[in-house]
PDB file of C-alpha atoms in Angstrom:
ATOM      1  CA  UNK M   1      12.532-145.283 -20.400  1.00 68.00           C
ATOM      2  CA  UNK M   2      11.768-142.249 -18.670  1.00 73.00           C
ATOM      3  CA  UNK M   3      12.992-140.010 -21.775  1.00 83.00           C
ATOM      4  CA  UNK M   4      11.187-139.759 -24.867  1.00 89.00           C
ATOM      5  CA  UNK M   5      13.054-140.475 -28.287  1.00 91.00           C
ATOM      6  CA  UNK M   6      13.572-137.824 -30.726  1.00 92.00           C
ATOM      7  CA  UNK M   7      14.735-139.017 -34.485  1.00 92.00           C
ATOM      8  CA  UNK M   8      17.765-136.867 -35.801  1.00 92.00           C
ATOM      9  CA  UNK M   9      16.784-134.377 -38.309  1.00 89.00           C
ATOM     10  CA  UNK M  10      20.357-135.872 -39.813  1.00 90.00           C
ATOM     11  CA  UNK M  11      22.144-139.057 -38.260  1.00 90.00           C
ATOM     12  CA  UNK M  12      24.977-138.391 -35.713  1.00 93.00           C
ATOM     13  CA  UNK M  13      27.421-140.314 -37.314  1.00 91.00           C
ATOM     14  CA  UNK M  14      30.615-142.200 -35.281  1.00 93.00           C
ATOM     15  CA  UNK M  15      34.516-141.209 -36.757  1.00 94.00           C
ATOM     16  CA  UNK M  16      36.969-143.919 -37.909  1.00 95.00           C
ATOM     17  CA  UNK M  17      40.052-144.260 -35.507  1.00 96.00           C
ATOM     18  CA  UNK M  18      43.921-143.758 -36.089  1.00 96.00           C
ATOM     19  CA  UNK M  19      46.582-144.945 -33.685  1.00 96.00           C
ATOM     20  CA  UNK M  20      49.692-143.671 -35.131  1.00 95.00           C
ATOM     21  CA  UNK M  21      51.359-141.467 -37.465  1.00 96.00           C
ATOM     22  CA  UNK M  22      51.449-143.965 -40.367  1.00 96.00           C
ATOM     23  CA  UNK M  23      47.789-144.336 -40.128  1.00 96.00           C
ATOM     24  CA  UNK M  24      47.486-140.607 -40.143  1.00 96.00           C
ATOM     25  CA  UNK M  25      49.768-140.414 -42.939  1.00 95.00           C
ATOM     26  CA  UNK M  26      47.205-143.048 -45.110  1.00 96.00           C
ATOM     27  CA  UNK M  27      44.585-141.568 -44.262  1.00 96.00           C
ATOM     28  CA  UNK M  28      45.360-138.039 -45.971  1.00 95.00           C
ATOM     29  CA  UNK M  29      46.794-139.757 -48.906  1.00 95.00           C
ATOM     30  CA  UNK M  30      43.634-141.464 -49.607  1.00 95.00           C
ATOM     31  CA  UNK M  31      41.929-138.381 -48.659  1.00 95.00           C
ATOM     32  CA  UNK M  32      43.900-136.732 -51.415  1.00 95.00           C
ATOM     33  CA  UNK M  33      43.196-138.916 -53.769  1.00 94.00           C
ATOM     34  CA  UNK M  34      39.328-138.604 -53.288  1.00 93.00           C
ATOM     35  CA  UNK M  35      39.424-134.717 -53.684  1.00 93.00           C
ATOM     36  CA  UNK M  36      41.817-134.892 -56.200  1.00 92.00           C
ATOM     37  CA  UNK M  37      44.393-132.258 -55.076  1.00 88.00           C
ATOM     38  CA  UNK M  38      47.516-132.144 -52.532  1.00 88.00           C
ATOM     39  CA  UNK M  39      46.556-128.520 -50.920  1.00 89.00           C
ATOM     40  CA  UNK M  40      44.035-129.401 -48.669  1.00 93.00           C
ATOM     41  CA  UNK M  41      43.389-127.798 -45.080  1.00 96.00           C
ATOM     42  CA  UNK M  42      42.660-129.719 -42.098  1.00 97.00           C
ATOM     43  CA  UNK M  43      40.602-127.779 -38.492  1.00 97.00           C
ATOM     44  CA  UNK M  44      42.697-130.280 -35.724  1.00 97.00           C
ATOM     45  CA  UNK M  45      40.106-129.778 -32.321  1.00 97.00           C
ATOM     46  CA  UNK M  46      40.675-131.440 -28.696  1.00 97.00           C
ATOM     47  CA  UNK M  47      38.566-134.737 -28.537  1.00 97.00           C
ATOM     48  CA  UNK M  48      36.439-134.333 -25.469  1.00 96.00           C
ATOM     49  CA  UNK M  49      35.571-137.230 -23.691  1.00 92.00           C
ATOM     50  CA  UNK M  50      31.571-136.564 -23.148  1.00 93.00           C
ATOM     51  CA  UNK M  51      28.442-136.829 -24.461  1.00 94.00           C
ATOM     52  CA  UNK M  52      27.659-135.849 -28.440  1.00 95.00           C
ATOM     53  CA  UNK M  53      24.530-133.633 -28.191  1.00 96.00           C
ATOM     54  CA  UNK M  54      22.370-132.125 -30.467  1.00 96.00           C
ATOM     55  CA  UNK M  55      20.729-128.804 -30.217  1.00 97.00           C
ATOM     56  CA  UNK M  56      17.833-127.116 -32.243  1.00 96.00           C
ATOM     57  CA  UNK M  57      17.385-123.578 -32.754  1.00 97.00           C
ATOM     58  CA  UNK M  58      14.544-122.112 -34.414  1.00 96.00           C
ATOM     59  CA  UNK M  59      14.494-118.561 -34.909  1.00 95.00           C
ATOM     60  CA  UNK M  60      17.818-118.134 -32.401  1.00 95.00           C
ATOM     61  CA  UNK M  61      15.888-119.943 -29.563  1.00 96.00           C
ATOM     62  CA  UNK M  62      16.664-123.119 -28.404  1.00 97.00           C
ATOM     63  CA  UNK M  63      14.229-125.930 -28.898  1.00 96.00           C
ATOM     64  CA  UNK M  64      14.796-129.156 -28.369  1.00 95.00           C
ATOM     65  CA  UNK M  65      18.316-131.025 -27.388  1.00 95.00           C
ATOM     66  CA  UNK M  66      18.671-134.630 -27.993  1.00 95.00           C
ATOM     67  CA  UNK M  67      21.829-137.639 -27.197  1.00 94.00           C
ATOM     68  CA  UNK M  68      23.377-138.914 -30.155  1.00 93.00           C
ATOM     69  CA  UNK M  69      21.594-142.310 -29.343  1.00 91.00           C
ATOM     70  CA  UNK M  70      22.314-144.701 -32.072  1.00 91.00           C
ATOM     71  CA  UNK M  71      23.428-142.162 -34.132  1.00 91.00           C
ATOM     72  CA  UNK M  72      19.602-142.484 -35.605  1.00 92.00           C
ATOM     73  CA  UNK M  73      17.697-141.672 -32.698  1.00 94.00           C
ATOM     74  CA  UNK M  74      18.322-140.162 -29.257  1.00 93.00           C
ATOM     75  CA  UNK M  75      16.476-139.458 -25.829  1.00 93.00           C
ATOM     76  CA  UNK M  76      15.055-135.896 -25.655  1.00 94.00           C
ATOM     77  CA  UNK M  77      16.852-133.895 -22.879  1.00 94.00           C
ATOM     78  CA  UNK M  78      15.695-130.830 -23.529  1.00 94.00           C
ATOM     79  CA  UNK M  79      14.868-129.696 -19.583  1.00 94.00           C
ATOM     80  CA  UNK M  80      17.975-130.886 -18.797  1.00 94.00           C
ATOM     81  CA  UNK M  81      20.522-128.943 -21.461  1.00 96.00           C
ATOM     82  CA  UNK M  82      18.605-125.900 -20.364  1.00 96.00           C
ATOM     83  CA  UNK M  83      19.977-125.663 -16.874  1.00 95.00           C
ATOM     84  CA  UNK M  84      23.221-125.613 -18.647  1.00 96.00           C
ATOM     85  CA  UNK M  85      25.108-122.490 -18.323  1.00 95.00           C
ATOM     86  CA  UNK M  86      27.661-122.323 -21.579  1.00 95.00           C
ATOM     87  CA  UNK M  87      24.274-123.437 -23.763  1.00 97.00           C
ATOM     88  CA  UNK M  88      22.826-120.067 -24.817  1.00 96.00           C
ATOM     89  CA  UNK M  89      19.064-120.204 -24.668  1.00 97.00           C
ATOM     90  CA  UNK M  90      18.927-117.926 -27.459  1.00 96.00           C
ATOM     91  CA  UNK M  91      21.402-116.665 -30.048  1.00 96.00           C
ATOM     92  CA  UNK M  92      22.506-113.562 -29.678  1.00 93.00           C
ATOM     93  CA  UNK M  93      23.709-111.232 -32.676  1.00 88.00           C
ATOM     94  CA  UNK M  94      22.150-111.261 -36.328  1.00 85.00           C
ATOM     95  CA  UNK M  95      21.937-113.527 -39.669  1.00 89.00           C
ATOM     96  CA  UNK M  96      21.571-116.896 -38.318  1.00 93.00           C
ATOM     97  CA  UNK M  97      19.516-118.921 -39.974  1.00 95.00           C
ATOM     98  CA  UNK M  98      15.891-119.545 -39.031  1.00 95.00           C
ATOM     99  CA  UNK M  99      16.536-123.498 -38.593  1.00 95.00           C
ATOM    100  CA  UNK M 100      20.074-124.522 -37.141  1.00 96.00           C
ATOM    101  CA  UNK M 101      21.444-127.842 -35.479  1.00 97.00           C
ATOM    102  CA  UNK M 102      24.077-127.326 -33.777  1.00 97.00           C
ATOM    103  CA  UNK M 103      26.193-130.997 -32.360  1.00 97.00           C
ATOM    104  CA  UNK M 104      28.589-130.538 -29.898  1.00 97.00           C
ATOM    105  CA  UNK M 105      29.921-132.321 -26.623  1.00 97.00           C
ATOM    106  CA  UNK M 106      28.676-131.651 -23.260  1.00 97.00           C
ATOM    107  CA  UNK M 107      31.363-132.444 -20.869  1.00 96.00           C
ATOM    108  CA  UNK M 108      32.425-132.368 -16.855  1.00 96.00           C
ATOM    109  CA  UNK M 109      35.234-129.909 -16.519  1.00 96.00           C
ATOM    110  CA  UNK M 110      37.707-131.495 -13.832  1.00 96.00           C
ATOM    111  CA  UNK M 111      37.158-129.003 -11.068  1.00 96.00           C
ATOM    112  CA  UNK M 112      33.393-129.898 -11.480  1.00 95.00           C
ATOM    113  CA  UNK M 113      34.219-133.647 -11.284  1.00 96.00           C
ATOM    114  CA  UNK M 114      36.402-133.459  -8.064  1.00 96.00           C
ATOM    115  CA  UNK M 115      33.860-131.346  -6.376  1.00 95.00           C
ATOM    116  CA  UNK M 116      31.431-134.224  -6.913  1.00 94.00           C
ATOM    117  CA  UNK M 117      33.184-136.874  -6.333  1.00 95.00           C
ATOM    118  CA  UNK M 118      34.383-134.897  -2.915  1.00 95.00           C
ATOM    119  CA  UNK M 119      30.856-134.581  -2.339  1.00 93.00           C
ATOM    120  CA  UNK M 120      29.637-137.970  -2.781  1.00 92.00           C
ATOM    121  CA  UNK M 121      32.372-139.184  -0.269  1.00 94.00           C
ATOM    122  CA  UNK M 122      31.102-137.085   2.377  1.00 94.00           C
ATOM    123  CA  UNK M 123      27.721-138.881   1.883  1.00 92.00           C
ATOM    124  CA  UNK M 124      29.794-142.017   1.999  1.00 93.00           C
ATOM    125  CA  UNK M 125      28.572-142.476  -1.571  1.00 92.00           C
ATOM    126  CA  UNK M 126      30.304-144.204  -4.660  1.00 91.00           C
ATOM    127  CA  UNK M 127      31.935-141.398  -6.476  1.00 92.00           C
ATOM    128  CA  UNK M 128      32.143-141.592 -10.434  1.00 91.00           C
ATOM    129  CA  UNK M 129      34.983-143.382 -11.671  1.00 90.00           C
ATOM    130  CA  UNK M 130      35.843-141.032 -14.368  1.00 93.00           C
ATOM    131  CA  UNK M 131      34.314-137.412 -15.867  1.00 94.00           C
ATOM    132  CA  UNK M 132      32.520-139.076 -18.912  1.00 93.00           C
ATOM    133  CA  UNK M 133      30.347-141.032 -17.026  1.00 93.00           C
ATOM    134  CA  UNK M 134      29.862-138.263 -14.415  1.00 93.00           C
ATOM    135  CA  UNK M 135      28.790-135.823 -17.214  1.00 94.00           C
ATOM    136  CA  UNK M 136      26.112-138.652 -18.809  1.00 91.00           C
ATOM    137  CA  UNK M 137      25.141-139.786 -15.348  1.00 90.00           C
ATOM    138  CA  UNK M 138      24.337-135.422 -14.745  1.00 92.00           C
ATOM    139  CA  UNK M 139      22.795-135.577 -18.114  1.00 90.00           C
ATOM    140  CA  UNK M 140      20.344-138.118 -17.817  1.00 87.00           C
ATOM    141  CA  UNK M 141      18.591-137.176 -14.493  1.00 87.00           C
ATOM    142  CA  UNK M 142      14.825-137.428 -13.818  1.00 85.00           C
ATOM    143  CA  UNK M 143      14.987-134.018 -12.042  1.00 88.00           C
ATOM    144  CA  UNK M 144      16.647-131.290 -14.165  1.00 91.00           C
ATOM    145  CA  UNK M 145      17.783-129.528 -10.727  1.00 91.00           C
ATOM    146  CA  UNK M 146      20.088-132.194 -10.042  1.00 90.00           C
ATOM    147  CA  UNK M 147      21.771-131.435 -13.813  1.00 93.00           C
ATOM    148  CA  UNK M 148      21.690-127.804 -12.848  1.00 93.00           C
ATOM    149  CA  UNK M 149      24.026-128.125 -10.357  1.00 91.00           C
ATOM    150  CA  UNK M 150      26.664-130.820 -11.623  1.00 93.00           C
ATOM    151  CA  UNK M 151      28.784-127.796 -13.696  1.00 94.00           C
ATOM    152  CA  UNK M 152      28.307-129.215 -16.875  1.00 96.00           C
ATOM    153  CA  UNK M 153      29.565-127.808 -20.079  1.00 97.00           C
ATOM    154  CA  UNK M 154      29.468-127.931 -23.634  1.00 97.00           C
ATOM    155  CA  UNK M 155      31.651-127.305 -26.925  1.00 98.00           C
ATOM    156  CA  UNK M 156      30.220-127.124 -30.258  1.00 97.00           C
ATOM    157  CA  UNK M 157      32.046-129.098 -32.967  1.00 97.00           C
ATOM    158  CA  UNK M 158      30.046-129.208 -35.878  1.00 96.00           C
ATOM    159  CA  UNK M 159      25.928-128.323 -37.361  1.00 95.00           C
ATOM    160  CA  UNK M 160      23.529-130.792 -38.556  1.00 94.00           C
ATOM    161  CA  UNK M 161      20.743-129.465 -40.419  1.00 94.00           C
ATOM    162  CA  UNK M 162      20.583-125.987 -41.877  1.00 95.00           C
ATOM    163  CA  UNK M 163      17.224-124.628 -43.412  1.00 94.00           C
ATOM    164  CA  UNK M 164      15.572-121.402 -44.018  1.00 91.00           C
ATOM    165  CA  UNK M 165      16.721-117.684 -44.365  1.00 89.00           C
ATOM    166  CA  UNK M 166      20.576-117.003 -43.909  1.00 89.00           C
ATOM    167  CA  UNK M 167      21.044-121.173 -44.359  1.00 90.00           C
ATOM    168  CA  UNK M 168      24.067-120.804 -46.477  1.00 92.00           C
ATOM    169  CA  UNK M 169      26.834-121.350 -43.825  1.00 94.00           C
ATOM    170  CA  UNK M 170      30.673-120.593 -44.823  1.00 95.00           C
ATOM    171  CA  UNK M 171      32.544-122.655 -47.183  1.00 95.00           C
ATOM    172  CA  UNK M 172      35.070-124.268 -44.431  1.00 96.00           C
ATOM    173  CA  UNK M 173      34.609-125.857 -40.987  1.00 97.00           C
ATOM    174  CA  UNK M 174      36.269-123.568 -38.897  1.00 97.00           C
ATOM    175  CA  UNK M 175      34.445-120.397 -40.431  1.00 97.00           C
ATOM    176  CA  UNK M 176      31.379-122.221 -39.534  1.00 96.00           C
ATOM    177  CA  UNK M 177      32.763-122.641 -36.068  1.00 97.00           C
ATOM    178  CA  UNK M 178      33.477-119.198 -35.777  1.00 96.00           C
ATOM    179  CA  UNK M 179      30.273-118.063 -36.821  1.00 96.00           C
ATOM    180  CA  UNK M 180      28.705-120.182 -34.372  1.00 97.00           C
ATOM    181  CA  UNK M 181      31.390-118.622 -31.770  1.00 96.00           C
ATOM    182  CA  UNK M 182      29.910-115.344 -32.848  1.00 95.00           C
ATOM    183  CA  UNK M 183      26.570-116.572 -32.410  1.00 96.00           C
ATOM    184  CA  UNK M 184      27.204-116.801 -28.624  1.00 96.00           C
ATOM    185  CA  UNK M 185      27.800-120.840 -29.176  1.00 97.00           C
ATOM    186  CA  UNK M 186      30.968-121.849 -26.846  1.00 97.00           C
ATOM    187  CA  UNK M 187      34.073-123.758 -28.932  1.00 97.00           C
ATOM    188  CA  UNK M 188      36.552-124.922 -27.856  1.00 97.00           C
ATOM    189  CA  UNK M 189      39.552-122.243 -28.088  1.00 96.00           C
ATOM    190  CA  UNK M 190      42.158-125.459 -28.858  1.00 97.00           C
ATOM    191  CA  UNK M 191      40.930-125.309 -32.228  1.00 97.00           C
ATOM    192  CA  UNK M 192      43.414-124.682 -34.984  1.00 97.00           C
ATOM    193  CA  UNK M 193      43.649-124.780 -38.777  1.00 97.00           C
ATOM    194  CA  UNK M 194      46.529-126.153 -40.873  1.00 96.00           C
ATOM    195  CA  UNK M 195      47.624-127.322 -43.912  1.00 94.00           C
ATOM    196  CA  UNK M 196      49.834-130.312 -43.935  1.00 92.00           C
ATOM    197  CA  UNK M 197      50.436-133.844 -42.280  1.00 93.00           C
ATOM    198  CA  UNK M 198      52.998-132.244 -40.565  1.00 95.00           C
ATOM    199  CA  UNK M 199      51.371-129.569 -38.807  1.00 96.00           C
ATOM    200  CA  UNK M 200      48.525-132.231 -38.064  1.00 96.00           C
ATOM    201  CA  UNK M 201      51.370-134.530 -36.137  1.00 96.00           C
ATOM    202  CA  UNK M 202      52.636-131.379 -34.737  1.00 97.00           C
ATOM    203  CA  UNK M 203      49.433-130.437 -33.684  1.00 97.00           C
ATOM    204  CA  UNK M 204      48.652-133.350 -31.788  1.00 97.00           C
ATOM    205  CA  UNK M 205      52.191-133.520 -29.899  1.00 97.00           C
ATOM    206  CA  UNK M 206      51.864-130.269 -28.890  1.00 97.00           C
ATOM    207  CA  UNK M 207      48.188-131.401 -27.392  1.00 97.00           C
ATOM    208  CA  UNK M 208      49.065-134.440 -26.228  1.00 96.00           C
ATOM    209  CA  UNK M 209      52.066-133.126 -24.024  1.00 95.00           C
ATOM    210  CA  UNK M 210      49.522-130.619 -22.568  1.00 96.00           C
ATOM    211  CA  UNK M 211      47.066-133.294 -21.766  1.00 94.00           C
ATOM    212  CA  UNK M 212      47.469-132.999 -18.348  1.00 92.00           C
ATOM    213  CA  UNK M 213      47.091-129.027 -18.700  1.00 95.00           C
ATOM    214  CA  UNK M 214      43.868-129.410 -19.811  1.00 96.00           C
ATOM    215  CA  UNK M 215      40.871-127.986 -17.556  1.00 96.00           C
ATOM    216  CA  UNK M 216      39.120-131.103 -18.857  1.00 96.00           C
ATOM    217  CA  UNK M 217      39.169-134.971 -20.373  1.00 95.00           C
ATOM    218  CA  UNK M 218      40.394-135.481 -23.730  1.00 96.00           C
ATOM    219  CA  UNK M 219      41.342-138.514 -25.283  1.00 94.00           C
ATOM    220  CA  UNK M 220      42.858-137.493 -28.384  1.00 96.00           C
ATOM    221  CA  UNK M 221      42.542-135.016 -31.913  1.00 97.00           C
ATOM    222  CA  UNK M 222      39.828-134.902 -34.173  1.00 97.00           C
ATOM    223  CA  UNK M 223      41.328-133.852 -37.911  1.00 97.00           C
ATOM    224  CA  UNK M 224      38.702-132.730 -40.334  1.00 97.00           C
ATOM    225  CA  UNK M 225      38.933-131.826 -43.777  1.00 97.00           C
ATOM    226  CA  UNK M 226      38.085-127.851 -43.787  1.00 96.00           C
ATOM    227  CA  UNK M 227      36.277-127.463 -46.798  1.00 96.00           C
ATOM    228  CA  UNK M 228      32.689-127.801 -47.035  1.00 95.00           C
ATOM    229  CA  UNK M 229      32.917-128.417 -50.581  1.00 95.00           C
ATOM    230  CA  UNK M 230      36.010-130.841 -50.845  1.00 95.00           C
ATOM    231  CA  UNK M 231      33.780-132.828 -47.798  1.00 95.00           C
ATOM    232  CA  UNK M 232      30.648-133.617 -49.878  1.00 94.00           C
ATOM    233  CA  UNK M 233      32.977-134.955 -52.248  1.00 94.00           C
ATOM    234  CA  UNK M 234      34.892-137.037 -50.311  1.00 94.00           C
ATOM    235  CA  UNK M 235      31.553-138.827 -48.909  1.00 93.00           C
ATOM    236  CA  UNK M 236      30.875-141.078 -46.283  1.00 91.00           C
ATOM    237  CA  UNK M 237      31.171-144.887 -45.189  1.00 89.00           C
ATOM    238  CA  UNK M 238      27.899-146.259 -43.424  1.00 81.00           C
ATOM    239  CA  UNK M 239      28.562-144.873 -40.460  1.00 86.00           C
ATOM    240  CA  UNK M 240      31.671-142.493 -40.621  1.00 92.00           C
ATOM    241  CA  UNK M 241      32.555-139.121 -42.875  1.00 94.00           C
ATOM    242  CA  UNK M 242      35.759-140.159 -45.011  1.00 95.00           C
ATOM    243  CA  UNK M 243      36.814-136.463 -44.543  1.00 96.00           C
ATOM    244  CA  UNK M 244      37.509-136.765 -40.502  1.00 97.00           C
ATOM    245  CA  UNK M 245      39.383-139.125 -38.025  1.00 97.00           C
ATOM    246  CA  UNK M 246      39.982-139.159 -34.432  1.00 97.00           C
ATOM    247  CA  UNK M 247      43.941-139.407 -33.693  1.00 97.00           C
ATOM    248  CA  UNK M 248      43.622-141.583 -30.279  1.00 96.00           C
ATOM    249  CA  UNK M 249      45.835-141.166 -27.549  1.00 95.00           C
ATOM    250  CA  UNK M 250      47.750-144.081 -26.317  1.00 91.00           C
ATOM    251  CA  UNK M 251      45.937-145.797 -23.114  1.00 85.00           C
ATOM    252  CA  UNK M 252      47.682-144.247 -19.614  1.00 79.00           C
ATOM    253  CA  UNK M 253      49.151-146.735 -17.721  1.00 83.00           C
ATOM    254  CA  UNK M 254      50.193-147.547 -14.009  1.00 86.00           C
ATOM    255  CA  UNK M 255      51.186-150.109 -12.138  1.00 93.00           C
ATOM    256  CA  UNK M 256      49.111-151.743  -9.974  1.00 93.00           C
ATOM    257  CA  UNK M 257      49.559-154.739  -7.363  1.00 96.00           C
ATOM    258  CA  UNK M 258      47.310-157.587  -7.492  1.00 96.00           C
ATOM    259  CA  UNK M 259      46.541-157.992  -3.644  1.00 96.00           C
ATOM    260  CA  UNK M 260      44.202-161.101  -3.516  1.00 96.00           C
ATOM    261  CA  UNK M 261      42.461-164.025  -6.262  1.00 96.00           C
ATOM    262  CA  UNK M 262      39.401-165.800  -5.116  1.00 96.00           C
ATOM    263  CA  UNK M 263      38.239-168.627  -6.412  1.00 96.00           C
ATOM    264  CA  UNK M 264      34.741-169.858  -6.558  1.00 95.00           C
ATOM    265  CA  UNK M 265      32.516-172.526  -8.522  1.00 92.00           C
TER     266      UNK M 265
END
């Protein structure tokens, strides 16, 4: 209750879910069908397992940041995303426009995690049971020093809103990543384009068998349509884009031993 609520200049809206190739397969054939042509291009991008952000820049500076929330309104953590290193207070460079949202994912890279965790044992306190909820437990702290030194970072994925001079953004989601790349906005350098199913599937083999490579959490591939264009056309559902869908990863499993059952009324 601590943080005051800030309404999205656009809503942060969720992404259907596929859980296999066939689902994959459906859901570019539909997509197809909605644009009207075969010869589309998909940007395939790492999904992080964090917390969806947004950040305002007026003028190159940053300011405001927000949570996604309920996709309609989020808690203002503005103090907090400053003390973040990869967040550039300020674009650098030229020609960005005078209003820009920029959503991404603020995330605990392992080696951040572990040194926490490792930390919070020597205290002989309960460590974080995995590096999502470490990075929205660093998040969401009263006292922005304590953010400042959990080793947070951050990956831009996508813009919101986009007013005023130099508003008109390339024609394709990864040029618009790029830009913001050359903006001094981190992405994430897994990103790739392609242009069929099969490089999609390929795409997200190749990631998932370097899961473990990773310097941080992902839980699967997020496939968006590339044109700007073709995505206005295909639309949205009430709370999803019809032009993008997360490829989950199967759940990891071990096995475990049940040690004890008590039973109580």
């Amino acid at each position: 209750k601590s943080f005051s609520q800030i309404t999205h200049l656009k809503p942060m809206l969720s992404l259907d879910n596929a859980f296999d190739d066939d689902e994959m397969s459906d859901f570019v054939r539909k997509l197809s069908e909605r644009v009207g042509r075969d010869d589309i291009a998909f940007c395939c991008e790492p999904k992080l397992d964090g917390l969806a952000v947004s950040l305002l820049y007026e003028n190159g500076l940053l300011m405001r940041a927000a949570t996604r929330g309920d996709g309609l309104v989020g808690e203002d953590i503005t103090s907090n995303v400053k003390t973040i290193a990869a967040i550039p207070l300020s674009l650098r460079g030229e020609n960005f426009p005078s209003t820009i949202e920029i959503r991404g994912e603020v995330f605990m890279p392992f080696n951040a995690f572990n040194r926490l965790n490792d930390t919070a044992i020597e205290h002989n306190e309960k460590p974080f049971a995995n590096p999502r909820n470490a990075a929205a437990g660093s998040l969401r702290q009263l006292d922005s020093k304590v953010t400042a030194n959990r080793g947070l970072s951050f990956y831009a994925y996508s813009t919101g809103v986009v007013t005023g001079e130099n508003s008109q953004l390339a024609p394709s989601h990864y040029a618009q990543l790029m830009q913001l790349k050359g903006w001094g906005v981190p992405v994430c350098p897994e990103i790739k384009l392609v242009n069929s199913t099969a490089s999609m599937l390929s795409y997200y083999q190749d990631i998932l068998s370097r899961r473990s490579e990773l310097p941080y959490e992902i839980d699967g591939v997020v496939n968006k349509l590339d044109e700007i264009e073709a995505q206005l056309k295909a639309g949205f559902v009430a709370k999803a884009p019809r032009w993008a869908i997360a490829y989950k990863f199967p759940a990891q499993e071990e096995m475990t031993t049940l040690l004890d059952v008590e039973y109580q009324v």
